[in-house]
Short mmCIF file of C-alpha atoms in Angstrom, two decimals:
data_model
loop_
_atom_site.label_atom_id
_atom_site.label_comp_id
_atom_site.label_asym_id
_atom_site.label_seq_id
_atom_site.Cartn_x
_atom_site.Cartn_y
_atom_site.Cartn_z
CA MET A 157 215.22 -27.73 125.38
CA LYS A 158 214.13 -31.33 124.90
CA LEU A 159 210.79 -30.54 123.34
CA PRO A 160 209.94 -32.04 119.93
CA GLY A 161 209.89 -29.90 116.81
CA HIS A 162 207.14 -27.54 115.77
CA ASP A 163 205.59 -30.08 113.36
CA ALA A 164 205.23 -32.70 116.09
CA ILE A 165 203.56 -30.20 118.40
CA ALA A 166 201.22 -29.08 115.63
CA ARG A 167 200.24 -32.65 114.86
CA GLN A 168 199.46 -33.31 118.51
CA ALA A 169 197.48 -30.09 118.87
CA ASN A 170 195.40 -30.82 115.75
CA GLU A 171 194.64 -34.43 116.61
CA HIS A 172 190.87 -34.94 116.48
CA LEU A 173 190.57 -38.70 116.72
CA VAL A 174 190.19 -39.03 120.51
CA THR A 175 186.60 -39.19 121.74
CA HIS A 176 185.74 -37.42 124.95
CA ARG A 177 182.92 -37.55 127.42
CA VAL A 178 182.15 -36.52 130.99
CA ILE A 179 181.74 -39.33 133.51
CA LEU A 180 180.18 -38.54 136.88
CA PRO A 181 181.03 -40.73 139.86
CA ARG A 182 178.36 -43.32 140.48
CA LYS A 183 177.45 -45.88 143.06
CA VAL A 184 178.25 -49.54 142.55
CA VAL A 185 176.08 -50.79 139.69
CA GLU A 186 175.80 -54.30 138.32
CA ARG A 187 177.46 -54.96 135.00
CA PRO A 188 175.11 -54.81 131.96
CA ILE A 189 175.69 -58.48 131.12
CA ARG A 190 174.71 -59.44 134.66
CA GLN A 191 171.57 -57.30 134.51
CA VAL A 192 170.54 -58.88 131.19
CA ALA A 193 171.25 -62.39 132.51
CA LYS A 194 169.12 -61.70 135.60
CA ARG A 195 166.18 -60.49 133.48
CA LEU A 196 166.53 -63.47 131.16
CA ALA A 197 166.45 -65.83 134.13
CA MET A 198 163.31 -64.11 135.46
CA ALA A 199 161.63 -64.37 132.04
CA LEU A 200 162.46 -68.08 131.79
CA PHE A 201 161.13 -68.60 135.32
CA VAL A 202 157.81 -66.95 134.42
CA LEU A 203 157.65 -69.09 131.26
CA ALA A 204 158.32 -72.27 133.22
CA VAL A 205 155.66 -71.41 135.85
CA THR A 206 153.07 -70.72 133.13
CA ALA A 207 153.89 -73.97 131.33
CA PHE A 208 153.59 -75.92 134.60
CA ILE A 209 150.18 -74.34 135.38
CA VAL A 210 148.88 -75.28 131.92
CA TRP A 211 150.25 -78.82 132.17
CA VAL A 212 148.62 -79.36 135.60
CA ASP A 213 145.25 -78.29 134.13
CA ARG A 214 145.89 -79.92 130.72
CA ASP A 215 142.48 -81.62 130.68
CA GLY A 216 140.85 -78.18 130.48
CA TYR A 217 142.60 -77.35 127.19
CA ASN A 218 141.77 -78.42 123.64
CA ASP A 219 144.34 -79.04 120.92
CA ASN A 220 142.93 -78.53 117.39
CA ALA A 221 145.29 -81.26 116.18
CA GLY A 222 143.16 -83.75 118.07
CA ASP A 223 145.92 -84.94 120.36
CA GLY A 224 146.00 -84.46 124.09
CA VAL A 225 147.94 -81.63 125.67
CA ASP A 226 151.31 -82.90 126.92
CA PHE A 227 154.14 -80.96 128.59
CA LEU A 228 155.61 -79.86 125.23
CA ASP A 229 152.19 -78.52 124.22
CA SER A 230 151.97 -76.73 127.57
CA LEU A 231 155.36 -75.12 126.99
CA TYR A 232 154.34 -74.14 123.47
CA TYR A 233 151.05 -72.64 124.70
CA ALA A 234 152.88 -70.71 127.44
CA THR A 235 155.33 -69.31 124.91
CA VAL A 236 152.77 -68.06 122.38
CA THR A 237 150.52 -66.77 125.17
CA LEU A 238 153.14 -64.82 127.10
CA SER A 239 154.52 -63.33 123.88
CA THR A 240 150.92 -62.31 122.93
CA THR A 241 151.24 -64.24 119.64
CA GLY A 242 148.19 -66.45 120.29
CA TYR A 243 147.83 -68.79 117.30
CA GLY A 244 144.62 -70.29 118.73
CA ASP A 245 145.51 -73.93 118.03
CA ILE A 246 145.46 -74.70 121.76
CA THR A 247 142.62 -73.07 123.71
CA PRO A 248 141.18 -73.31 127.24
CA VAL A 249 137.74 -74.95 127.14
CA SER A 250 136.88 -75.65 130.77
CA ASP A 251 135.72 -72.98 133.20
CA ALA A 252 138.68 -73.67 135.50
CA ALA A 253 141.18 -73.25 132.64
CA ARG A 254 139.56 -70.01 131.52
CA LEU A 255 139.54 -68.61 135.07
CA THR A 256 143.20 -69.58 135.42
CA ASN A 257 143.95 -67.70 132.19
CA ILE A 258 142.14 -64.61 133.47
CA PHE A 259 143.53 -64.41 136.99
CA VAL A 260 146.90 -66.17 136.73
CA ILE A 261 148.26 -66.39 133.20
CA THR A 262 147.24 -62.86 132.19
CA PRO A 263 149.18 -61.28 135.11
CA LEU A 264 152.11 -63.55 134.24
CA ARG A 265 151.90 -62.31 130.65
CA VAL A 266 152.05 -58.70 131.84
CA LEU A 267 155.01 -59.54 134.11
CA PHE A 268 156.75 -61.29 131.23
CA LEU A 269 156.37 -58.24 128.99
CA ILE A 270 157.56 -55.92 131.76
CA ILE A 271 160.71 -58.01 132.19
CA LEU A 272 161.45 -57.97 128.46
CA VAL A 273 160.70 -54.28 127.96
CA GLY A 274 162.27 -53.33 131.30
CA THR A 275 165.81 -53.35 129.90
CA THR A 276 164.94 -50.84 127.20
CA LEU A 277 163.00 -48.66 129.62
CA GLU A 278 165.85 -48.76 132.11
CA VAL A 279 168.35 -47.68 129.46
CA LEU A 280 166.15 -44.73 128.47
CA THR A 281 165.55 -43.81 132.10
CA GLU A 282 169.23 -44.09 132.94
CA ARG A 283 170.17 -41.85 130.02
CA THR A 284 167.64 -39.25 131.10
CA ARG A 285 168.79 -39.43 134.71
CA GLU A 286 172.45 -39.18 133.71
CA GLU A 287 171.76 -36.17 131.49
CA TRP A 288 169.86 -34.51 134.33
CA ARG A 289 172.73 -35.19 136.77
CA LEU A 290 175.24 -33.80 134.28
CA ASN A 291 173.26 -30.59 133.73
CA ARG A 292 172.81 -30.12 137.47
CA TRP A 293 176.52 -30.73 138.04
CA ARG A 294 177.49 -28.15 135.42
CA ALA A 295 175.14 -25.56 136.87
CA ALA A 296 176.42 -26.03 140.45
CA LEU A 297 180.14 -26.34 139.71
CA ARG A 298 182.20 -23.32 140.81
CA ASP A 299 185.79 -22.78 142.00
CA HIS A 300 186.68 -26.43 141.49
CA THR A 301 190.03 -28.09 140.83
CA VAL A 302 190.89 -29.55 137.43
CA VAL A 303 193.57 -32.26 137.39
CA VAL A 304 195.04 -33.13 133.99
CA GLY A 305 196.59 -36.59 134.15
CA PHE A 306 195.64 -39.22 136.72
CA GLY A 307 198.92 -41.08 136.95
CA THR A 308 201.09 -41.34 140.04
CA LYS A 309 201.71 -37.58 140.23
CA GLY A 310 198.13 -36.58 139.48
CA ARG A 311 196.66 -39.07 141.95
CA SER A 312 198.99 -37.92 144.73
CA ALA A 313 198.18 -34.27 143.99
CA VAL A 314 194.44 -34.98 144.21
CA GLN A 315 194.83 -36.84 147.49
CA THR A 316 196.82 -33.94 148.95
CA VAL A 317 194.27 -31.35 147.82
CA CYS A 318 191.36 -33.39 149.17
CA ALA A 319 193.18 -33.89 152.46
CA SER A 320 192.99 -30.11 152.86
CA GLY A 321 189.20 -30.25 152.96
CA LEU A 322 188.24 -30.07 149.29
CA LYS A 323 185.26 -32.30 148.49
CA ASN A 324 185.67 -35.08 145.95
CA GLU A 325 182.88 -33.72 143.76
CA GLN A 326 184.87 -30.47 143.43
CA VAL A 327 187.66 -32.32 141.58
CA VAL A 328 187.50 -32.96 137.82
CA VAL A 329 190.06 -35.35 136.33
CA VAL A 330 190.95 -35.12 132.64
CA ASP A 331 192.83 -38.02 131.07
CA PRO A 332 192.92 -39.63 127.59
CA SER A 333 192.82 -43.10 129.16
CA SER A 334 189.36 -44.43 129.97
CA GLN A 335 190.93 -46.79 132.53
CA ALA A 336 192.47 -43.83 134.38
CA VAL A 337 189.16 -41.96 134.35
CA ASP A 338 187.33 -45.07 135.60
CA ALA A 339 189.81 -45.24 138.49
CA ALA A 340 189.16 -41.56 139.23
CA THR A 341 185.37 -41.91 139.23
CA ALA A 342 185.67 -45.00 141.44
CA GLU A 343 187.29 -42.72 144.05
CA GLY A 344 184.44 -40.21 143.78
CA TYR A 345 185.90 -37.67 141.34
CA VAL A 346 184.30 -36.46 138.12
CA GLY A 347 186.15 -37.66 135.04
CA VAL A 348 186.52 -36.41 131.48
CA VAL A 349 187.94 -38.77 128.87
CA GLY A 350 189.84 -36.88 126.19
CA ASP A 351 192.97 -35.07 125.04
CA ALA A 352 193.53 -32.09 127.35
CA THR A 353 195.44 -30.20 124.65
CA ARG A 354 192.09 -29.57 122.97
CA SER A 355 190.05 -26.65 124.25
CA ASP A 356 186.69 -28.44 123.80
CA VAL A 357 187.84 -31.21 126.17
CA LEU A 358 188.89 -28.69 128.82
CA MET A 359 185.59 -26.83 128.37
CA ARG A 360 183.77 -30.06 129.23
CA ALA A 361 185.70 -29.99 132.51
CA GLU A 362 184.31 -26.46 133.05
CA ILE A 363 187.88 -25.19 133.23
CA HIS A 364 186.75 -21.60 132.68
CA LYS A 365 185.10 -21.74 136.13
CA ALA A 366 187.96 -23.56 137.90
CA ARG A 367 189.92 -21.99 140.74
CA GLN A 368 193.05 -24.09 140.41
CA ILE A 369 194.47 -26.36 137.72
CA ILE A 370 196.99 -29.15 138.29
CA ILE A 371 198.78 -30.43 135.19
CA ALA A 372 200.58 -33.75 135.68
CA THR A 373 200.98 -35.19 132.19
CA GLN A 374 203.51 -37.83 131.20
CA ARG A 375 205.32 -35.62 128.65
CA ASP A 376 206.72 -32.12 129.00
CA ASP A 377 205.61 -31.03 125.52
CA THR A 378 202.05 -32.09 126.35
CA ALA A 379 202.25 -30.07 129.57
CA VAL A 380 203.24 -26.98 127.57
CA LEU A 381 200.27 -27.31 125.21
CA VAL A 382 197.83 -27.98 128.05
CA THR A 383 199.15 -24.98 130.00
CA LEU A 384 198.80 -22.67 127.00
CA THR A 385 195.25 -23.86 126.35
CA ALA A 386 194.22 -23.72 130.01
CA ARG A 387 195.60 -20.20 130.49
CA GLN A 388 193.80 -19.02 127.37
CA LEU A 389 190.48 -20.38 128.71
CA ASN A 390 190.96 -19.19 132.30
CA ARG A 391 193.04 -16.10 133.05
CA GLN A 392 192.44 -16.14 136.80
CA ALA A 393 193.03 -19.76 137.86
CA LYS A 394 196.20 -20.89 139.64
CA ILE A 395 198.04 -23.30 137.37
CA VAL A 396 200.61 -25.70 138.84
CA VAL A 397 202.53 -27.93 136.43
CA ALA A 398 204.83 -30.91 136.92
CA VAL A 399 207.65 -31.45 134.42
CA ARG A 400 210.37 -34.03 134.13
CA GLU A 401 213.24 -31.83 132.92
CA GLU A 402 214.25 -28.72 134.85
CA GLU A 403 215.27 -26.88 131.65
CA ASN A 404 211.62 -26.92 130.52
CA ALA A 405 210.42 -25.01 133.59
CA PRO A 406 211.03 -21.50 132.11
CA LEU A 407 208.94 -22.38 129.07
CA LEU A 408 206.08 -23.48 131.33
CA LYS A 409 206.37 -20.16 133.18
CA GLN A 410 206.13 -18.30 129.89
CA SER A 411 203.14 -20.44 128.92
CA GLY A 412 201.17 -19.22 131.94
CA ALA A 413 202.03 -21.57 134.80
CA ASP A 414 202.09 -20.00 138.28
CA ALA A 415 204.31 -22.73 139.71
CA VAL A 416 206.40 -25.45 138.08
CA ILE A 417 207.51 -28.54 139.97
CA THR A 418 210.42 -30.50 138.51
CA SER A 419 209.65 -34.04 139.53
CA ALA A 420 212.97 -35.59 138.51
CA SER A 421 215.08 -32.93 140.26
CA ALA A 422 212.92 -33.01 143.39
CA ALA A 423 213.24 -36.78 143.62
CA GLY A 424 216.98 -36.55 143.00
CA ARG A 425 217.46 -33.96 145.76
CA LEU A 426 215.49 -36.12 148.18
CA LEU A 427 217.65 -39.11 147.27
CA GLY A 428 220.82 -37.09 147.81
CA LEU A 429 219.59 -35.74 151.14
CA SER A 430 218.69 -39.26 152.27
CA VAL A 431 222.22 -40.41 151.48
CA LEU A 432 223.87 -37.50 153.31
CA SER A 433 221.46 -37.56 156.25
CA PRO A 434 218.92 -40.39 156.44
CA SER A 435 217.18 -38.69 159.34
CA ALA A 436 216.75 -35.43 157.39
CA GLY A 437 215.50 -37.44 154.43
CA MET A 438 212.89 -39.11 156.65
CA VAL A 439 211.71 -35.72 157.92
CA MET A 440 211.41 -34.33 154.38
CA GLU A 441 209.49 -37.40 153.25
CA ASP A 442 207.20 -37.01 156.25
CA LEU A 443 206.52 -33.39 155.28
CA ILE A 444 205.74 -34.41 151.69
CA GLN A 445 203.24 -37.07 152.75
CA GLN A 446 200.07 -35.17 153.55
CA GLY A 447 197.88 -36.26 156.44
CA SER A 448 200.38 -38.09 158.64
CA GLY A 449 203.20 -37.10 160.99
CA LEU A 450 204.40 -33.58 160.23
CA ASP A 451 202.66 -31.41 157.65
CA ILE A 452 203.53 -28.04 156.20
CA VAL A 453 200.40 -25.90 155.98
CA GLU A 454 199.39 -22.36 155.10
CA ARG A 455 196.98 -20.56 157.41
CA PRO A 456 195.83 -16.99 158.08
CA VAL A 457 197.08 -14.94 161.01
CA VAL A 458 194.58 -14.96 163.89
CA LYS A 459 193.71 -11.79 165.78
CA ALA A 460 195.62 -12.90 168.86
CA GLU A 461 198.84 -13.03 166.81
CA VAL A 462 198.55 -9.56 165.28
CA GLY A 463 201.43 -7.35 166.42
CA LYS A 464 203.55 -10.27 167.59
CA GLY A 465 206.82 -11.48 166.18
CA VAL A 466 207.19 -14.72 164.24
CA ARG A 467 208.80 -16.53 167.16
CA GLU A 468 206.04 -15.47 169.54
CA THR A 469 203.44 -17.68 167.85
CA ASP A 470 202.58 -21.15 169.09
CA ASP A 471 203.33 -22.81 165.73
CA LEU A 472 206.67 -23.38 164.04
CA VAL A 473 206.57 -20.66 161.36
CA VAL A 474 208.72 -21.22 158.28
CA SER A 475 207.67 -18.25 156.13
CA VAL A 476 205.26 -15.34 156.06
CA VAL A 477 203.17 -14.59 152.97
CA ARG A 478 202.63 -10.84 152.76
CA GLY A 479 200.90 -9.64 149.64
CA HIS A 480 202.71 -11.25 146.71
CA ARG A 481 205.93 -11.82 148.66
CA VAL A 482 207.08 -14.88 150.58
CA LEU A 483 209.34 -13.78 153.44
CA GLY A 484 211.51 -16.13 155.48
CA TYR A 485 210.93 -16.35 159.21
CA ASP A 486 214.26 -14.59 159.81
CA ASP A 487 213.70 -11.84 157.24
CA PRO A 488 213.93 -8.40 158.96
CA ALA A 489 211.14 -7.20 156.66
CA VAL A 490 208.64 -9.40 158.49
CA GLY A 491 208.65 -7.29 161.64
CA LYS A 492 205.32 -7.63 163.41
CA LEU A 493 202.59 -9.90 162.05
CA GLN A 494 199.67 -8.24 160.30
CA LEU A 495 196.06 -9.41 160.06
CA THR A 496 196.35 -9.77 156.28
CA ASP A 497 199.44 -12.02 156.52
CA ARG A 498 199.42 -15.76 156.01
CA LEU A 499 201.78 -18.13 157.79
CA ILE A 500 203.55 -21.18 156.41
CA THR A 501 203.89 -23.45 159.42
CA ILE A 502 204.95 -26.99 160.28
CA VAL A 503 202.38 -28.76 162.44
CA ARG A 504 201.87 -32.20 163.93
CA VAL A 505 198.86 -33.84 162.29
CA THR A 506 196.03 -34.67 164.69
CA SER A 507 192.34 -35.40 164.26
CA ALA A 508 191.66 -31.68 164.74
CA THR A 509 194.24 -30.53 162.19
CA ARG A 510 192.73 -29.12 159.04
CA VAL A 511 194.44 -27.31 156.19
CA ALA A 512 192.57 -24.37 154.72
CA PRO A 513 190.97 -25.48 151.42
CA HIS A 514 191.82 -22.14 149.84
CA SER A 515 195.57 -22.54 150.38
CA ARG A 516 197.40 -21.53 147.26
CA PRO A 517 200.73 -22.56 145.73
CA LEU A 518 203.63 -20.34 146.64
CA PRO A 519 205.05 -18.12 143.90
CA GLN A 520 208.54 -19.02 142.78
CA ASP A 521 211.36 -16.63 142.05
#
């Protein structure tokens, strides 16, 4: 085992300093600083227009100081008028100036206030809208996929799952890095910022209602803690975990993982195969890359195939899933295909090819 000691695991499990929140995917929105700058420019424009109107009709205004109304006085009057301060030292005296105040400057004052208050109102409205979206999302979410860790492995796993027909909104990404979660939401997934070893963070991802859980953390000890917590919160979900060291796979199995993928060993075997047979390595890499070239897919047996042998089907069958067993294509126990069987086949990807969204990871011996 290459896991840290018990004290290190306990410290990580009891860490409560990481904040967490749910982030729903959103459309492209202007940055806050740009929104504020735009409103400020609009407010200054309204102020400048008001000052210009007063300066043009400056003969219709009276300054209590006894001086004439110049452009600075016009700007001052526009400022105190639009802000509803109204000191009364400069007042409209002519009928034209008073009519202009009623029909022009008053609407500009209202517009000015709307621009200034608009930012606050928008923030309150956005918070209400976001809370409503979050509640609606929680109520509608069922049988989704939770992905813990949005690094290279997690991102590739999500892309493969979505290539099978799963909708982006049915994927929830959990990662302690806000940058990783921002990248996930930019691709249309729901993100949760927080430490996945904590049950309250996983509960925010609605993990108790998830159908499948993919754990692709950077450390094996973190994967163990996340697997234990996830299995405790959801007894029925399929849990697939990626680990770096092959010797840690049995511990993940004991922790509740249904399938454990050793990333370092898998990459090493592919490297070795590519050295021994570059062509075979290319084929294996093609099979791994979902959505192009050759794909390995799981599908149900159709009625026309019931009672036939494996080699009598149109597809290249690799294995037959019968109950909880995975039988090789040449296994005598396969016999004739049954309606309840599922076939693991290799197919050529076309525009009509579609992998069943409910495909499940194969059990390992």
